[in-house]
Amino acid sequence: MSAAKEKTFMDLEPLICDSINMGDVLMSMLEEHFGSTPEKGHYIIPEAEGDRLFFVACVAMSMSKTARNAYYEALGWDAS
């Protein structure tokens, strides 16, 4: 592998780690709100928490797509 490609692959580390960390944040939030069976059979969370969950899920998805595209670009492949 050329030195230029090695640098490109090494540059992916922060993006990959950030994506994993965002996924971890999302899973923690999901476990907090949906990790046990609710007493009355319905999950109820405040609207603000629902908004936060949706936001974190969207950011996690965006970061994952960015990491995937950067990986394919580093390989010289089409990311689409």
Short mmCIF file of N, CA and C in Angstrom, two decimals:
data_model
loop_
_atom_site.label_atom_id
_atom_site.label_comp_id
_atom_site.label_asym_id
_atom_site.label_seq_id
_atom_site.Cartn_x
_atom_site.Cartn_y
_atom_site.Cartn_z
N MET A 1 0.85 -1.18 0.00
CA MET A 1 0.00 0.00 0.00
C MET A 1 0.89 1.23 0.00
N SER A 2 0.55 2.19 -0.81
CA SER A 2 1.36 3.41 -0.92
C SER A 2 1.24 4.25 0.35
N ALA A 3 2.22 5.11 0.55
CA ALA A 3 2.21 5.98 1.73
C ALA A 3 1.00 6.91 1.71
N ALA A 4 0.61 7.37 0.52
CA ALA A 4 -0.56 8.25 0.41
C ALA A 4 -1.81 7.52 0.86
N LYS A 5 -2.00 6.26 0.44
CA LYS A 5 -3.18 5.51 0.85
C LYS A 5 -3.14 5.20 2.34
N GLU A 6 -1.96 4.88 2.88
CA GLU A 6 -1.85 4.61 4.31
C GLU A 6 -2.30 5.83 5.10
N LYS A 7 -1.88 7.01 4.68
CA LYS A 7 -2.30 8.23 5.37
C LYS A 7 -3.81 8.40 5.25
N THR A 8 -4.36 8.10 4.09
CA THR A 8 -5.80 8.22 3.91
C THR A 8 -6.53 7.27 4.85
N PHE A 9 -6.07 6.03 4.95
CA PHE A 9 -6.70 5.09 5.86
C PHE A 9 -6.51 5.51 7.32
N MET A 10 -5.34 6.00 7.65
CA MET A 10 -5.10 6.46 9.02
C MET A 10 -6.00 7.64 9.36
N ASP A 11 -6.30 8.46 8.38
CA ASP A 11 -7.18 9.62 8.61
C ASP A 11 -8.62 9.20 8.90
N LEU A 12 -8.98 7.97 8.60
CA LEU A 12 -10.34 7.50 8.85
C LEU A 12 -10.59 7.20 10.32
N GLU A 13 -9.53 7.00 11.09
CA GLU A 13 -9.71 6.58 12.49
C GLU A 13 -10.62 7.50 13.30
N PRO A 14 -10.42 8.83 13.30
CA PRO A 14 -11.31 9.68 14.10
C PRO A 14 -12.77 9.59 13.66
N LEU A 15 -12.99 9.53 12.36
CA LEU A 15 -14.35 9.44 11.84
C LEU A 15 -15.02 8.14 12.27
N ILE A 16 -14.28 7.04 12.19
CA ILE A 16 -14.83 5.74 12.60
C ILE A 16 -15.09 5.73 14.10
N CYS A 17 -14.15 6.23 14.88
CA CYS A 17 -14.32 6.26 16.34
C CYS A 17 -15.50 7.16 16.74
N ASP A 18 -15.64 8.31 16.09
CA ASP A 18 -16.77 9.19 16.38
C ASP A 18 -18.10 8.51 16.04
N SER A 19 -18.14 7.78 14.94
CA SER A 19 -19.35 7.06 14.56
C SER A 19 -19.71 6.00 15.59
N ILE A 20 -18.70 5.28 16.06
CA ILE A 20 -18.94 4.25 17.09
C ILE A 20 -19.41 4.90 18.38
N ASN A 21 -18.79 6.01 18.77
CA ASN A 21 -19.21 6.70 19.99
C ASN A 21 -20.64 7.21 19.89
N MET A 22 -21.04 7.73 18.73
CA MET A 22 -22.41 8.20 18.55
C MET A 22 -23.39 7.03 18.63
N GLY A 23 -23.02 5.90 18.06
CA GLY A 23 -23.85 4.70 18.18
C GLY A 23 -23.99 4.27 19.63
N ASP A 24 -22.91 4.40 20.40
CA ASP A 24 -22.94 4.05 21.82
C ASP A 24 -23.87 4.99 22.59
N VAL A 25 -23.83 6.28 22.27
CA VAL A 25 -24.74 7.24 22.91
C VAL A 25 -26.18 6.88 22.59
N LEU A 26 -26.45 6.57 21.33
CA LEU A 26 -27.81 6.19 20.92
C LEU A 26 -28.27 4.95 21.67
N MET A 27 -27.42 3.92 21.73
CA MET A 27 -27.81 2.69 22.42
C MET A 27 -28.05 2.94 23.91
N SER A 28 -27.26 3.78 24.53
CA SER A 28 -27.46 4.11 25.94
C SER A 28 -28.82 4.77 26.15
N MET A 29 -29.16 5.69 25.26
CA MET A 29 -30.45 6.37 25.37
C MET A 29 -31.59 5.38 25.15
N LEU A 30 -31.45 4.50 24.17
CA LEU A 30 -32.50 3.51 23.91
C LEU A 30 -32.66 2.55 25.08
N GLU A 31 -31.54 2.10 25.66
CA GLU A 31 -31.62 1.21 26.82
C GLU A 31 -32.28 1.90 28.00
N GLU A 32 -31.97 3.19 28.19
CA GLU A 32 -32.55 3.94 29.30
C GLU A 32 -34.07 4.00 29.17
N HIS A 33 -34.56 4.24 27.97
CA HIS A 33 -35.99 4.44 27.79
C HIS A 33 -36.76 3.17 27.43
N PHE A 34 -36.11 2.21 26.79
CA PHE A 34 -36.83 1.04 26.30
C PHE A 34 -36.21 -0.28 26.75
N GLY A 35 -35.34 -0.23 27.75
CA GLY A 35 -34.62 -1.42 28.20
C GLY A 35 -35.42 -2.35 29.09
N SER A 36 -36.57 -1.93 29.53
CA SER A 36 -37.41 -2.80 30.36
C SER A 36 -38.86 -2.67 29.90
N THR A 37 -39.65 -3.65 30.26
CA THR A 37 -41.06 -3.65 29.88
C THR A 37 -41.82 -2.65 30.74
N PRO A 38 -42.58 -1.76 30.11
CA PRO A 38 -43.32 -0.76 30.89
C PRO A 38 -44.46 -1.41 31.67
N GLU A 39 -44.82 -0.79 32.79
CA GLU A 39 -45.86 -1.34 33.66
C GLU A 39 -47.20 -1.50 32.95
N LYS A 40 -47.61 -0.54 32.18
CA LYS A 40 -48.93 -0.59 31.55
C LYS A 40 -48.87 -0.97 30.08
N GLY A 41 -47.74 -1.45 29.63
CA GLY A 41 -47.62 -1.91 28.25
C GLY A 41 -47.33 -0.84 27.22
N HIS A 42 -47.16 0.41 27.67
CA HIS A 42 -46.88 1.50 26.74
C HIS A 42 -45.64 2.25 27.19
N TYR A 43 -44.77 2.52 26.25
CA TYR A 43 -43.60 3.33 26.54
C TYR A 43 -43.99 4.79 26.42
N ILE A 44 -43.71 5.55 27.46
CA ILE A 44 -44.02 6.98 27.45
C ILE A 44 -42.74 7.73 27.81
N ILE A 45 -42.34 8.60 26.90
CA ILE A 45 -41.18 9.45 27.17
C ILE A 45 -41.59 10.89 26.87
N PRO A 46 -40.97 11.83 27.54
CA PRO A 46 -41.28 13.24 27.27
C PRO A 46 -40.94 13.60 25.82
N GLU A 47 -41.66 14.55 25.28
CA GLU A 47 -41.45 14.97 23.90
C GLU A 47 -40.00 15.38 23.66
N ALA A 48 -39.42 16.10 24.60
CA ALA A 48 -38.03 16.55 24.44
C ALA A 48 -37.08 15.36 24.32
N GLU A 49 -37.32 14.30 25.08
CA GLU A 49 -36.47 13.10 24.98
C GLU A 49 -36.67 12.40 23.64
N GLY A 50 -37.90 12.39 23.16
CA GLY A 50 -38.17 11.83 21.83
C GLY A 50 -37.43 12.60 20.76
N ASP A 51 -37.44 13.91 20.88
CA ASP A 51 -36.70 14.76 19.93
C ASP A 51 -35.20 14.48 20.00
N ARG A 52 -34.67 14.32 21.22
CA ARG A 52 -33.24 14.03 21.39
C ARG A 52 -32.89 12.68 20.78
N LEU A 53 -33.74 11.68 21.02
CA LEU A 53 -33.50 10.35 20.45
C LEU A 53 -33.47 10.41 18.92
N PHE A 54 -34.44 11.11 18.35
CA PHE A 54 -34.50 11.23 16.89
C PHE A 54 -33.26 11.95 16.36
N PHE A 55 -32.86 13.03 17.03
CA PHE A 55 -31.67 13.78 16.62
C PHE A 55 -30.42 12.90 16.67
N VAL A 56 -30.22 12.20 17.78
CA VAL A 56 -29.04 11.34 17.92
C VAL A 56 -29.05 10.24 16.87
N ALA A 57 -30.21 9.66 16.60
CA ALA A 57 -30.31 8.62 15.57
C ALA A 57 -29.94 9.17 14.19
N CYS A 58 -30.40 10.37 13.88
CA CYS A 58 -30.08 10.99 12.59
C CYS A 58 -28.59 11.30 12.48
N VAL A 59 -28.00 11.82 13.54
CA VAL A 59 -26.57 12.13 13.53
C VAL A 59 -25.76 10.84 13.40
N ALA A 60 -26.15 9.80 14.12
CA ALA A 60 -25.44 8.51 14.04
C ALA A 60 -25.50 7.96 12.62
N MET A 61 -26.65 8.04 11.99
CA MET A 61 -26.78 7.56 10.61
C MET A 61 -25.93 8.38 9.66
N SER A 62 -25.96 9.69 9.81
CA SER A 62 -25.17 10.57 8.95
C SER A 62 -23.67 10.29 9.11
N MET A 63 -23.23 10.13 10.36
CA MET A 63 -21.81 9.86 10.60
C MET A 63 -21.40 8.51 10.03
N SER A 64 -22.28 7.52 10.15
CA SER A 64 -21.97 6.19 9.60
C SER A 64 -21.85 6.24 8.08
N LYS A 65 -22.76 6.96 7.44
CA LYS A 65 -22.69 7.10 5.98
C LYS A 65 -21.42 7.83 5.56
N THR A 66 -21.06 8.87 6.31
CA THR A 66 -19.84 9.62 6.00
C THR A 66 -18.61 8.73 6.15
N ALA A 67 -18.57 7.92 7.20
CA ALA A 67 -17.45 7.00 7.40
C ALA A 67 -17.37 5.97 6.28
N ARG A 68 -18.52 5.42 5.90
CA ARG A 68 -18.55 4.44 4.81
C ARG A 68 -18.06 5.07 3.51
N ASN A 69 -18.55 6.25 3.19
CA ASN A 69 -18.13 6.91 1.95
C ASN A 69 -16.64 7.23 1.96
N ALA A 70 -16.12 7.66 3.10
CA ALA A 70 -14.69 7.96 3.21
C ALA A 70 -13.86 6.70 3.03
N TYR A 71 -14.33 5.59 3.57
CA TYR A 71 -13.63 4.31 3.43
C TYR A 71 -13.58 3.90 1.95
N TYR A 72 -14.72 3.95 1.28
CA TYR A 72 -14.75 3.59 -0.14
C TYR A 72 -13.89 4.54 -0.97
N GLU A 73 -13.91 5.81 -0.63
CA GLU A 73 -13.08 6.78 -1.34
C GLU A 73 -11.60 6.45 -1.15
N ALA A 74 -11.22 6.07 0.08
CA ALA A 74 -9.83 5.71 0.35
C ALA A 74 -9.40 4.49 -0.46
N LEU A 75 -10.36 3.60 -0.73
CA LEU A 75 -10.07 2.42 -1.55
C LEU A 75 -10.05 2.75 -3.04
N GLY A 76 -10.57 3.93 -3.39
CA GLY A 76 -10.68 4.30 -4.79
C GLY A 76 -11.93 3.75 -5.44
N TRP A 77 -12.91 3.37 -4.62
CA TRP A 77 -14.17 2.82 -5.13
C TRP A 77 -15.24 3.90 -5.15
N ASP A 78 -16.30 3.63 -5.90
CA ASP A 78 -17.45 4.52 -5.94
C ASP A 78 -18.25 4.33 -4.66
N ALA A 79 -18.52 5.39 -3.94
CA ALA A 79 -19.21 5.30 -2.65
C ALA A 79 -20.72 5.22 -2.78
N SER A 80 -21.26 5.40 -3.97
CA SER A 80 -22.73 5.42 -4.09
C SER A 80 -23.33 4.05 -4.15
#
